[in-house]
């Protein structure tokens, strides 16, 4: 399995949920990765080298407060990326 930051999968999954309730102005892969990077830089990593450890870390994130914290960081990051996009927006569609 190797060394894995289990928080990456958790944040990625919560990003999908976040998109359902918040309309992101640009949904391109670049902006998505910028949002995820901002969130992951603000949330403590949880590294593991086994599937058992990964499952344990994921159960920690079933805690509603931790989910709320991640969602708050997703909102913060989405607003930052929307106002500071690293690419030209094609207004012609």
PDB file of C-alpha atoms in Angstrom:
ATOM      1  CA  UNK A   1       0.000   0.000   0.000  1.00  0.00           C
ATOM      2  CA  UNK A   2       2.784   2.458   0.802  1.00  0.00           C
ATOM      3  CA  UNK A   3       2.465   5.636   2.803  1.00  0.00           C
ATOM      4  CA  UNK A   4      -0.873   7.427   2.298  1.00  0.00           C
ATOM      5  CA  UNK A   5      -2.410  10.616   3.660  1.00  0.00           C
ATOM      6  CA  UNK A   6      -5.905   9.254   4.369  1.00  0.00           C
ATOM      7  CA  UNK A   7      -7.262  12.794   4.700  1.00  0.00           C
ATOM      8  CA  UNK A   8      -6.878  13.276   0.921  1.00  0.00           C
ATOM      9  CA  UNK A   9      -9.614  10.736   0.155  1.00  0.00           C
ATOM     10  CA  UNK A  10     -11.846  12.165   2.881  1.00  0.00           C
ATOM     11  CA  UNK A  11     -11.486  15.739   1.607  1.00  0.00           C
ATOM     12  CA  UNK A  12     -12.025  14.599  -1.977  1.00  0.00           C
ATOM     13  CA  UNK A  13     -15.247  12.787  -1.014  1.00  0.00           C
ATOM     14  CA  UNK A  14     -16.515  15.752   0.990  1.00  0.00           C
ATOM     15  CA  UNK A  15     -15.688  18.010  -1.983  1.00  0.00           C
ATOM     16  CA  UNK A  16     -18.176  16.006  -4.054  1.00  0.00           C
ATOM     17  CA  UNK A  17     -20.829  16.590  -1.364  1.00  0.00           C
ATOM     18  CA  UNK A  18     -19.862  20.266  -1.143  1.00  0.00           C
ATOM     19  CA  UNK A  19     -20.428  20.733  -4.889  1.00  0.00           C
ATOM     20  CA  UNK A  20     -24.046  19.638  -4.491  1.00  0.00           C
ATOM     21  CA  UNK A  21     -24.811  22.517  -2.127  1.00  0.00           C
ATOM     22  CA  UNK A  22     -22.485  25.220  -3.452  1.00  0.00           C
ATOM     23  CA  UNK A  23     -22.256  26.258  -7.087  1.00  0.00           C
ATOM     24  CA  UNK A  24     -18.589  26.662  -7.900  1.00  0.00           C
ATOM     25  CA  UNK A  25     -18.109  29.283 -10.631  1.00  0.00           C
ATOM     26  CA  UNK A  26     -15.477  27.240 -12.437  1.00  0.00           C
ATOM     27  CA  UNK A  27     -15.593  23.484 -12.125  1.00  0.00           C
ATOM     28  CA  UNK A  28     -12.475  22.730 -14.146  1.00  0.00           C
ATOM     29  CA  UNK A  29      -9.916  20.237 -12.865  1.00  0.00           C
ATOM     30  CA  UNK A  30      -7.367  22.989 -12.222  1.00  0.00           C
ATOM     31  CA  UNK A  31      -9.709  24.938  -9.922  1.00  0.00           C
ATOM     32  CA  UNK A  32     -10.798  21.725  -8.171  1.00  0.00           C
ATOM     33  CA  UNK A  33      -7.176  20.842  -7.462  1.00  0.00           C
ATOM     34  CA  UNK A  34      -6.487  24.382  -6.209  1.00  0.00           C
ATOM     35  CA  UNK A  35      -9.425  24.099  -3.790  1.00  0.00           C
ATOM     36  CA  UNK A  36      -8.339  20.665  -2.570  1.00  0.00           C
ATOM     37  CA  UNK A  37      -4.733  21.842  -2.123  1.00  0.00           C
ATOM     38  CA  UNK A  38      -5.820  24.828  -0.028  1.00  0.00           C
ATOM     39  CA  UNK A  39      -7.973  22.617   2.192  1.00  0.00           C
ATOM     40  CA  UNK A  40      -5.318  19.925   2.596  1.00  0.00           C
ATOM     41  CA  UNK A  41      -2.757  22.557   3.583  1.00  0.00           C
ATOM     42  CA  UNK A  42      -5.017  23.707   6.435  1.00  0.00           C
ATOM     43  CA  UNK A  43      -6.100  20.306   7.773  1.00  0.00           C
ATOM     44  CA  UNK A  44      -3.618  18.146   9.692  1.00  0.00           C
ATOM     45  CA  UNK A  45      -2.547  15.130   7.615  1.00  0.00           C
ATOM     46  CA  UNK A  46      -3.205  11.614   8.874  1.00  0.00           C
ATOM     47  CA  UNK A  47      -0.674   9.229   7.378  1.00  0.00           C
ATOM     48  CA  UNK A  48      -0.991   5.478   7.408  1.00  0.00           C
ATOM     49  CA  UNK A  49       0.751   2.563   5.779  1.00  0.00           C
ATOM     50  CA  UNK A  50      -2.040   0.002   6.096  1.00  0.00           C
ATOM     51  CA  UNK A  51      -5.653  -0.363   5.044  1.00  0.00           C
ATOM     52  CA  UNK A  52      -6.603  -0.958   8.675  1.00  0.00           C
ATOM     53  CA  UNK A  53      -5.089   2.398   9.607  1.00  0.00           C
ATOM     54  CA  UNK A  54      -6.825   4.073   6.689  1.00  0.00           C
ATOM     55  CA  UNK A  55     -10.194   2.695   7.815  1.00  0.00           C
ATOM     56  CA  UNK A  56      -9.559   3.925  11.356  1.00  0.00           C
ATOM     57  CA  UNK A  57      -8.781   7.434  10.128  1.00  0.00           C
ATOM     58  CA  UNK A  58     -11.893   7.454   7.944  1.00  0.00           C
ATOM     59  CA  UNK A  59     -14.038   6.527  10.953  1.00  0.00           C
ATOM     60  CA  UNK A  60     -12.634   9.564  12.771  1.00  0.00           C
ATOM     61  CA  UNK A  61     -14.083  11.728  10.015  1.00  0.00           C
ATOM     62  CA  UNK A  62     -17.575  10.348  10.582  1.00  0.00           C
ATOM     63  CA  UNK A  63     -17.622  12.794  13.490  1.00  0.00           C
ATOM     64  CA  UNK A  64     -20.040  15.603  12.495  1.00  0.00           C
ATOM     65  CA  UNK A  65     -17.746  18.300  13.911  1.00  0.00           C
ATOM     66  CA  UNK A  66     -14.799  17.147  11.800  1.00  0.00           C
ATOM     67  CA  UNK A  67     -17.001  17.005   8.706  1.00  0.00           C
ATOM     68  CA  UNK A  68     -18.206  20.511   9.486  1.00  0.00           C
ATOM     69  CA  UNK A  69     -14.605  21.700   9.816  1.00  0.00           C
ATOM     70  CA  UNK A  70     -13.713  20.250   6.412  1.00  0.00           C
ATOM     71  CA  UNK A  71     -16.828  21.762   4.807  1.00  0.00           C
ATOM     72  CA  UNK A  72     -15.950  25.162   6.287  1.00  0.00           C
ATOM     73  CA  UNK A  73     -12.456  24.893   4.808  1.00  0.00           C
ATOM     74  CA  UNK A  74     -13.935  23.871   1.447  1.00  0.00           C
ATOM     75  CA  UNK A  75     -16.107  27.001   1.457  1.00  0.00           C
ATOM     76  CA  UNK A  76     -13.140  29.176   2.373  1.00  0.00           C
ATOM     77  CA  UNK A  77     -10.961  27.627  -0.332  1.00  0.00           C
ATOM     78  CA  UNK A  78     -13.698  27.851  -2.987  1.00  0.00           C
ATOM     79  CA  UNK A  79     -14.091  31.576  -2.335  1.00  0.00           C
ATOM     80  CA  UNK A  80     -10.331  32.119  -2.547  1.00  0.00           C
ATOM     81  CA  UNK A  81     -10.055  30.201  -5.825  1.00  0.00           C
ATOM     82  CA  UNK A  82     -13.079  31.961  -7.335  1.00  0.00           C
ATOM     83  CA  UNK A  83     -11.484  35.337  -6.684  1.00  0.00           C
ATOM     84  CA  UNK A  84      -7.949  34.293  -7.679  1.00  0.00           C
ATOM     85  CA  UNK A  85      -8.239  31.824 -10.553  1.00  0.00           C
ATOM     86  CA  UNK A  86      -4.952  30.650 -12.034  1.00  0.00           C
ATOM     87  CA  UNK A  87      -6.307  30.541 -15.573  1.00  0.00           C
ATOM     88  CA  UNK A  88      -8.230  32.675 -18.033  1.00  0.00           C
ATOM     89  CA  UNK A  89     -11.983  32.151 -17.892  1.00  0.00           C
ATOM     90  CA  UNK A  90     -13.542  31.618 -21.312  1.00  0.00           C
ATOM     91  CA  UNK A  91     -16.554  33.933 -21.218  1.00  0.00           C
ATOM     92  CA  UNK A  92     -17.696  32.890 -24.668  1.00  0.00           C
ATOM     93  CA  UNK A  93     -18.802  29.492 -23.369  1.00  0.00           C
TER      94      UNK A  93
END
